Amino acid sequence: MRTTADVVVIGGGIQGLSCLYHLAAKGIRNISLVELDLLGSGSSGRSAAMLMLSMKREETIALSFVAWKEYMAFGELLGEPTPFKQIGYMTLATRAAEQELRDEIAVQQKMNVPIDVLTPAEVQEIVPVVNVEDIVLGAICRTDGVIDPHAVMQAYARGAKQLGAEINERVQATGIVLENGRVDGVETTNGTISTPRVVNATGARAKEVGAWVGLDLPITNYQRHIFITDEFHAIPQNTPFVMDLEVEWYFRKEGENVLMGMGREESTSFEPQFVPEFQEQVIERAALRAPILLNAKILRGWAGLRALTPDDLPVLGYAPGVEGFVNCCGWGGHGVMHAPAGGILTAEIIADGNATSMDVTPFRYERFAK
Ligand SMILES: Cc1cc2nc3c(=O)[nH]c(=O)nc-3n(C[C@H](O)[C@H](O)[C@H](O)COP(=O)(O)OP(=O)(O)OC[C@H]3O[C@@H](n4cnc5c(N)ncnc54)[C@H](O)[C@@H]3O)c2cc1C
């Protein structure tokens, strides 16, 4: 492992790997990434893997556009196309969620996201297995779809290494060495790396790592479960991702199987706690929204953490008062789709002095003080 580096990236999830690759691509080659376990072992390997333009807020749609551009040019950039299947993303609103969906649609239309508003009858025409009795409104973005986060992470890792970056798995950062308010090194379980800059891309542990340098990152981890059924042909391959907005229950095809997700429980542990019994709640909503799913057998499941900030926007850029400490965290439920944006913007901030691909003011740590 290197003992000196121009930048140390802490965290080998999709965001940390994107930072590593984009820093290397900008010519900063003496970079080292430390990951306490294996690459992708955090939230990045546990997501529903959706890549969407149909986000809720202008800022997150803008991040999606930056990310989208890179994902669509992935082949030219990294020699391998993004494994992306444009299945579409459909949102359903009951009366309780109607205003929320109307607000989302208004923002999406303003931002030129290709969104189609649907009546309940149109919803059922597209996805006949959905029960629309209590649905008042739907929307679909047909260009949204599923990517393969593992393939993306491997591509970033390979690309970064080819450019001279170093990746250390099973090495945990344990502290930051500060010298007169400036970053001077990163302490790890494998020794200290002397460096003037560090990127905090530690997902669910970002608050803890921020606290090492006196930051109070308002990040709360929320747990979500995903369950996979056995082969289930009653839901056809051309079915879009379906989100029941009121309770954030969703399903989509996963190969021949069906993936269902749900849950927003606050977690005090850095490790997601899989609760097999949670499937009862998931099945309860399935019974209402897509009753045919009661015929499917749940084969397996897992839990993952979403590191959310109070405004559901990430924290990006230099932290005030600690020279050399850069955040790339708080990605909530969007960190996979926004990975190219996180890496591009972080690399611009470090290598060029400021972000040029988009305005990052809404993502600054300083916003929390207001
Ligand atoms: C159920 C579920 C569904 C989701 N669905 C989607 C979706 O459809 N689309 C989407 O875009 N996003 C989705 N997300 C969110 C997405 O998974 C996250 O936003 C994203 O993975 C965050 O990436 P990251 O690199 O910041 O964090 P992580 O992938 O968690 O990576 C952080 C890494 O840092 C490492 N680390 C932490 N502390 C240290 C340390 N001290 N030293 C060394 N290494 C350390 C961890 O081991 C971890 O590997 C979902 C999340 C969940 C849980």
XYZ file of C-alpha atoms and ligand atoms in Angstrom:
423
model
C 0.000 0.000 0.000
C 1.250 3.494 -0.830
C 2.436 5.572 2.090
C 1.910 8.906 0.349
C -0.833 9.988 -2.038
C -2.150 13.201 -3.561
C -5.676 12.133 -2.605
C -7.045 9.298 -0.460
C -10.601 8.174 -1.177
C -12.256 6.449 1.796
C -14.983 4.054 0.650
C -15.137 1.562 -2.205
C -18.792 1.922 -3.096
C -19.973 3.215 -6.445
C -19.406 6.843 -5.392
C -15.866 6.324 -4.096
C -14.925 4.349 -7.212
C -16.379 7.020 -9.472
C -14.355 9.658 -7.582
C -11.222 7.526 -7.960
C -11.705 7.073 -11.701
C -12.556 10.712 -12.398
C -9.650 12.018 -10.339
C -7.302 9.712 -12.268
C -8.877 10.749 -15.568
C -8.136 14.367 -14.625
C -4.471 13.501 -14.241
C -4.250 13.005 -10.467
C -2.647 9.580 -10.605
C -1.132 9.122 -7.165
C -4.436 8.275 -5.504
C -5.278 5.552 -3.066
C -8.697 4.143 -2.173
C -9.304 2.230 1.038
C -12.337 -0.001 1.500
C -12.906 -1.710 4.827
C -14.462 -4.794 3.229
C -14.827 -5.606 -0.488
C -15.737 -3.171 -3.271
C -19.503 -2.767 -3.419
C -20.099 -4.437 -0.064
C -22.036 -1.404 1.228
C -25.284 -0.002 -0.148
C -24.060 -0.024 -3.749
C -24.408 -3.803 -3.897
C -27.859 -3.808 -2.306
C -29.876 -1.332 -4.367
C -32.806 -1.714 -6.735
C -30.402 -0.428 -9.425
C -32.717 2.083 -11.051
C -31.336 4.867 -13.256
C -33.872 7.641 -13.612
C -34.452 11.130 -14.889
C -37.880 11.171 -13.239
C -36.671 12.437 -9.878
C -38.587 14.619 -7.423
C -36.486 17.773 -7.273
C -34.808 20.087 -9.747
C -31.417 19.518 -8.123
C -31.651 15.731 -8.286
C -32.910 15.847 -11.886
C -29.917 18.036 -12.750
C -27.636 15.411 -11.145
C -29.419 12.727 -13.173
C -28.757 14.602 -16.423
C -25.026 14.852 -15.645
C -24.939 11.154 -14.704
C -27.062 10.103 -17.674
C -24.668 11.720 -20.145
C -21.778 9.671 -18.806
C -23.744 6.431 -18.476
C -24.819 6.739 -22.117
C -21.206 7.312 -23.198
C -19.776 4.638 -20.893
C -18.632 2.475 -23.810
C -16.453 5.215 -25.302
C -15.159 6.217 -21.888
C -14.433 2.885 -20.235
C -14.507 0.459 -23.105
C -17.678 -1.238 -21.941
C -21.238 -0.016 -22.421
C -23.414 0.563 -19.344
C -25.536 -2.524 -18.842
C -28.793 -0.573 -19.017
C -32.302 -1.853 -19.753
C -34.840 0.902 -20.368
C -37.871 -0.710 -18.794
C -39.515 2.578 -17.745
C -40.451 3.868 -14.269
C -44.128 4.125 -13.375
C -45.388 5.938 -10.280
C -48.852 5.326 -8.865
C -50.662 7.688 -6.523
C -53.558 6.952 -4.231
C -55.571 9.958 -3.012
C -53.083 10.332 -0.115
C -50.124 10.630 -2.500
C -51.848 12.524 -5.312
C -50.499 15.987 -4.496
C -46.981 14.630 -4.044
C -47.097 13.062 -7.501
C -48.624 16.197 -9.070
C -45.776 18.254 -7.572
C -43.200 15.782 -8.905
C -44.719 15.836 -12.388
C -44.703 19.657 -12.429
C -40.979 19.707 -11.567
C -40.205 16.999 -14.125
C -42.085 18.815 -16.889
C -40.276 22.050 -16.028
C -36.959 20.184 -16.333
C -37.926 18.554 -19.669
C -38.010 15.036 -18.299
C -40.007 12.878 -20.757
C -42.865 12.098 -18.379
C -46.324 10.918 -19.410
C -49.258 11.482 -17.082
C -51.584 8.467 -16.879
C -55.184 7.863 -15.898
C -55.846 4.740 -13.804
C -57.209 3.048 -16.939
C -53.978 3.810 -18.825
C -51.972 2.473 -15.886
C -53.842 -0.795 -16.111
C -53.439 -0.966 -19.852
C -49.642 -0.806 -19.428
C -49.466 -3.068 -16.352
C -52.626 -5.208 -16.252
C -51.650 -6.919 -12.975
C -51.908 -3.644 -11.055
C -55.044 -3.024 -9.019
C -56.073 0.576 -9.752
C -59.296 0.683 -7.692
C -57.822 3.244 -5.266
C -55.370 4.831 -7.734
C -56.221 8.370 -8.823
C -53.172 9.230 -10.927
C -50.137 7.667 -12.546
C -47.042 8.766 -14.422
C -44.403 6.995 -16.464
C -40.942 7.928 -17.668
C -40.298 5.375 -20.404
C -36.584 6.130 -20.793
C -35.752 5.230 -17.157
C -34.451 1.757 -16.449
C -32.184 -0.698 -14.640
C -28.396 -0.685 -14.654
C -25.866 -3.119 -13.256
C -24.065 -1.346 -10.380
C -21.505 -4.163 -10.036
C -20.470 -3.854 -13.681
C -20.242 -0.074 -13.287
C -18.066 -0.408 -10.159
C -15.775 -2.921 -11.853
C -15.430 -0.637 -14.880
C -14.513 2.368 -12.707
C -12.068 0.241 -10.676
C -10.371 -1.131 -13.808
C -10.264 2.303 -15.457
C -8.788 3.953 -12.359
C -6.132 1.246 -11.917
C -5.107 1.498 -15.580
C -4.524 5.199 -14.978
C -2.301 4.495 -11.969
C -4.704 4.608 -9.009
C -4.439 2.116 -6.174
C -7.294 0.177 -4.555
C -6.933 -1.449 -1.138
C -9.700 -3.777 -0.036
C -10.067 -4.884 3.586
C -8.269 -1.772 4.764
C -10.252 0.436 7.114
C -9.611 4.136 7.604
C -9.540 4.736 11.356
C -8.749 8.427 11.619
C -7.587 11.598 9.882
C -4.297 13.245 10.766
C -4.746 17.017 11.001
C -1.930 19.564 11.044
C -2.957 23.151 11.819
C -6.492 22.571 10.550
C -5.322 20.868 7.352
C -5.530 17.227 6.358
C -2.087 15.661 6.609
C -2.832 11.972 6.422
C -5.265 9.092 6.783
C -4.754 6.476 9.469
C -5.720 2.985 8.424
C -5.585 -0.549 9.757
C -2.608 -0.960 7.408
C -0.652 2.119 8.464
C -0.850 5.844 7.761
C -1.056 7.331 4.259
C 0.409 10.795 4.139
C -1.882 13.009 2.018
C -3.136 16.596 1.811
C -6.631 15.586 0.624
C -9.217 13.015 1.563
C -12.608 12.196 0.068
C -15.304 10.984 2.458
C -17.266 8.510 0.311
C -18.198 6.217 3.177
C -21.968 5.976 2.629
C -23.696 4.984 5.860
C -20.541 5.760 7.891
C -20.037 9.265 6.484
C -21.321 10.944 9.637
C -18.777 9.036 11.733
C -15.902 9.886 9.386
C -16.982 13.552 9.273
C -16.935 13.649 13.069
C -13.213 12.763 12.990
C -12.579 16.301 11.705
C -15.282 17.983 13.774
C -18.077 18.007 11.180
C -21.654 17.317 12.156
C -23.080 15.779 8.994
C -26.868 15.519 9.440
C -27.068 12.096 7.827
C -29.524 9.494 9.087
C -29.434 5.932 7.816
C -32.735 4.373 6.823
C -33.131 0.697 6.195
C -34.952 -0.759 3.213
C -35.632 -4.414 2.365
C -35.645 -6.109 -0.997
C -37.122 -9.554 -1.682
C -36.748 -11.712 -4.784
C -39.393 -14.204 -5.839
C -38.922 -17.447 -7.716
C -39.388 -17.492 -11.506
C -42.682 -15.771 -12.058
C -43.990 -15.532 -15.599
C -47.375 -14.017 -14.740
C -45.612 -10.669 -14.749
C -44.124 -10.245 -18.229
C -40.645 -9.010 -19.106
C -41.873 -5.741 -20.607
C -43.345 -4.591 -17.289
C -41.947 -1.248 -16.082
C -40.712 -0.609 -12.559
C -43.852 0.190 -10.544
C -43.685 2.492 -7.496
C -46.679 2.794 -5.142
C -45.848 6.249 -3.830
C -47.988 6.332 -0.690
C -45.993 3.596 1.049
C -42.924 3.453 -1.224
C -43.575 -0.179 -2.125
C -42.274 -1.238 -5.520
C -41.661 -4.114 -7.854
C -39.880 -4.851 -11.118
C -38.747 -7.860 -13.072
C -35.333 -9.233 -12.122
C -34.531 -11.700 -14.894
C -37.319 -14.281 -14.770
C -38.035 -13.380 -11.138
C -39.676 -10.380 -9.469
C -37.955 -7.941 -7.119
C -40.048 -6.173 -4.471
C -38.821 -3.419 -2.171
C -40.128 -1.402 0.746
C -39.127 0.151 4.058
C -38.005 3.358 5.705
C -36.914 2.392 9.220
C -34.271 4.498 10.903
C -31.153 2.470 11.619
C -28.672 3.090 14.389
C -26.342 0.377 13.100
C -23.886 0.770 10.218
C -24.719 -2.780 9.247
C -28.154 -3.388 7.711
C -30.209 -5.839 9.755
C -32.126 -8.269 7.552
C -35.492 -9.093 9.127
C -37.075 -12.022 7.214
C -40.454 -11.278 8.854
C -40.505 -7.896 7.105
C -41.647 -9.772 4.017
C -45.105 -9.951 5.626
C -45.473 -6.162 5.229
C -44.190 -6.331 1.673
C -46.627 -9.093 0.822
C -49.468 -7.242 2.498
C -48.981 -4.320 0.100
C -48.540 -6.717 -2.819
C -51.918 -8.200 -1.952
C -53.491 -4.791 -2.437
C -51.474 -3.458 -5.375
C -50.625 -6.507 -7.477
C -52.506 -9.464 -5.943
C -51.119 -11.902 -8.498
C -47.818 -11.658 -6.622
C -49.387 -13.705 -3.817
C -48.815 -16.693 -6.107
C -45.075 -16.073 -6.149
C -42.690 -17.634 -3.661
C -40.104 -15.433 -1.958
C -36.686 -17.013 -2.510
C -34.373 -14.592 -0.776
C -33.977 -11.055 0.408
C -31.603 -8.528 1.891
C -31.593 -5.185 3.654
C -29.595 -2.083 2.804
C -29.075 1.398 4.164
C -29.904 4.692 2.537
C -27.877 7.559 4.010
C -30.316 10.461 3.897
C -29.856 14.161 4.608
C -32.820 16.270 5.810
C -33.345 17.782 2.323
C -32.584 14.519 0.496
C -29.659 16.128 -1.347
C -26.068 14.868 -1.162
C -23.178 16.610 0.571
C -20.459 17.533 -1.905
C -17.242 19.487 -1.786
C -14.736 20.885 0.688
C -15.811 21.107 4.293
C -15.413 24.516 5.910
C -12.638 24.892 8.460
C -10.789 21.677 7.522
C -8.534 22.214 4.547
C -8.352 19.180 2.301
C -11.449 17.322 3.550
C -13.949 16.692 0.738
C -17.393 15.132 1.195
C -19.070 12.945 -1.397
C -21.817 11.430 0.705
C -25.472 11.607 1.758
C -26.617 10.058 -1.520
C -29.786 8.614 0.001
C -31.726 6.545 -2.498
C -29.963 7.963 -5.589
C -26.301 7.120 -5.179
C -26.146 4.462 -7.864
C -27.788 6.496 -10.597
C -25.865 9.636 -9.563
C -22.467 7.943 -9.284
C -21.009 9.508 -12.440
C -22.155 12.946 -11.241
C -20.624 12.446 -7.776
C -17.268 11.455 -9.271
C -17.204 14.095 -12.003
C -18.093 16.939 -9.616
C -15.693 15.802 -6.885
C -12.851 15.527 -9.403
C -13.634 18.996 -10.785
C -13.666 20.465 -7.269
C -10.306 18.877 -6.401
C -8.466 19.119 -9.722
C -9.896 22.388 -11.106
C -10.773 24.200 -7.904
C -14.497 24.304 -8.614
C -17.293 22.285 -10.213
C -18.144 23.270 -13.775
C -20.558 20.541 -14.895
C -23.347 21.974 -12.741
C -24.037 24.289 -9.837
C -23.130 22.487 -6.618
C -24.209 25.261 -4.231
C -27.299 23.280 -3.081
C -25.018 20.411 -2.015
C -22.579 22.370 0.147
C -22.146 21.384 3.791
C -22.694 25.044 4.744
C -26.410 24.819 3.861
C -27.102 22.968 7.112
C -25.958 25.924 9.195
C -28.733 28.098 7.717
C -32.817 -1.195 -0.843
C -32.143 -0.056 -1.542
C -32.555 0.279 -2.826
C -31.898 1.320 -3.519
N -32.251 1.576 -4.801
C -31.570 2.499 -5.506
C -31.852 2.710 -6.879
O -32.740 2.079 -7.448
N -31.119 3.627 -7.546
C -30.117 4.358 -6.943
O -29.500 5.184 -7.584
N -29.833 4.173 -5.648
C -30.523 3.268 -4.918
N -30.236 3.053 -3.606
C -29.242 3.931 -2.960
C -27.827 3.538 -3.319
O -27.623 2.168 -3.067
C -26.846 4.379 -2.503
O -27.173 5.747 -2.570
C -25.422 4.209 -3.041
O -25.083 2.857 -3.104
C -24.446 4.964 -2.188
O -23.160 4.715 -2.682
P -21.903 5.064 -1.804
O -20.701 4.688 -2.592
O -22.044 6.469 -1.314
O -22.076 4.157 -0.480
P -21.708 2.613 -0.244
O -21.995 1.781 -1.411
O -22.323 2.234 1.045
O -20.140 2.657 -0.111
C -19.472 3.175 1.022
C -18.312 2.260 1.270
O -17.470 2.840 2.257
C -16.911 1.801 3.026
N -16.441 2.389 4.274
C -17.181 2.993 5.234
N -16.395 3.435 6.229
C -15.117 3.105 5.883
C -13.863 3.283 6.510
N -13.741 3.902 7.705
N -12.759 2.834 5.880
C -12.864 2.201 4.678
N -14.027 2.006 4.040
C -15.146 2.450 4.631
C -18.064 0.826 3.197
O -17.614 -0.464 3.520
C -18.739 0.904 1.830
O -18.319 -0.119 0.953
C -30.856 2.053 -2.884
C -30.464 1.709 -1.598
C -31.087 0.666 -0.931
C -30.618 0.293 0.447
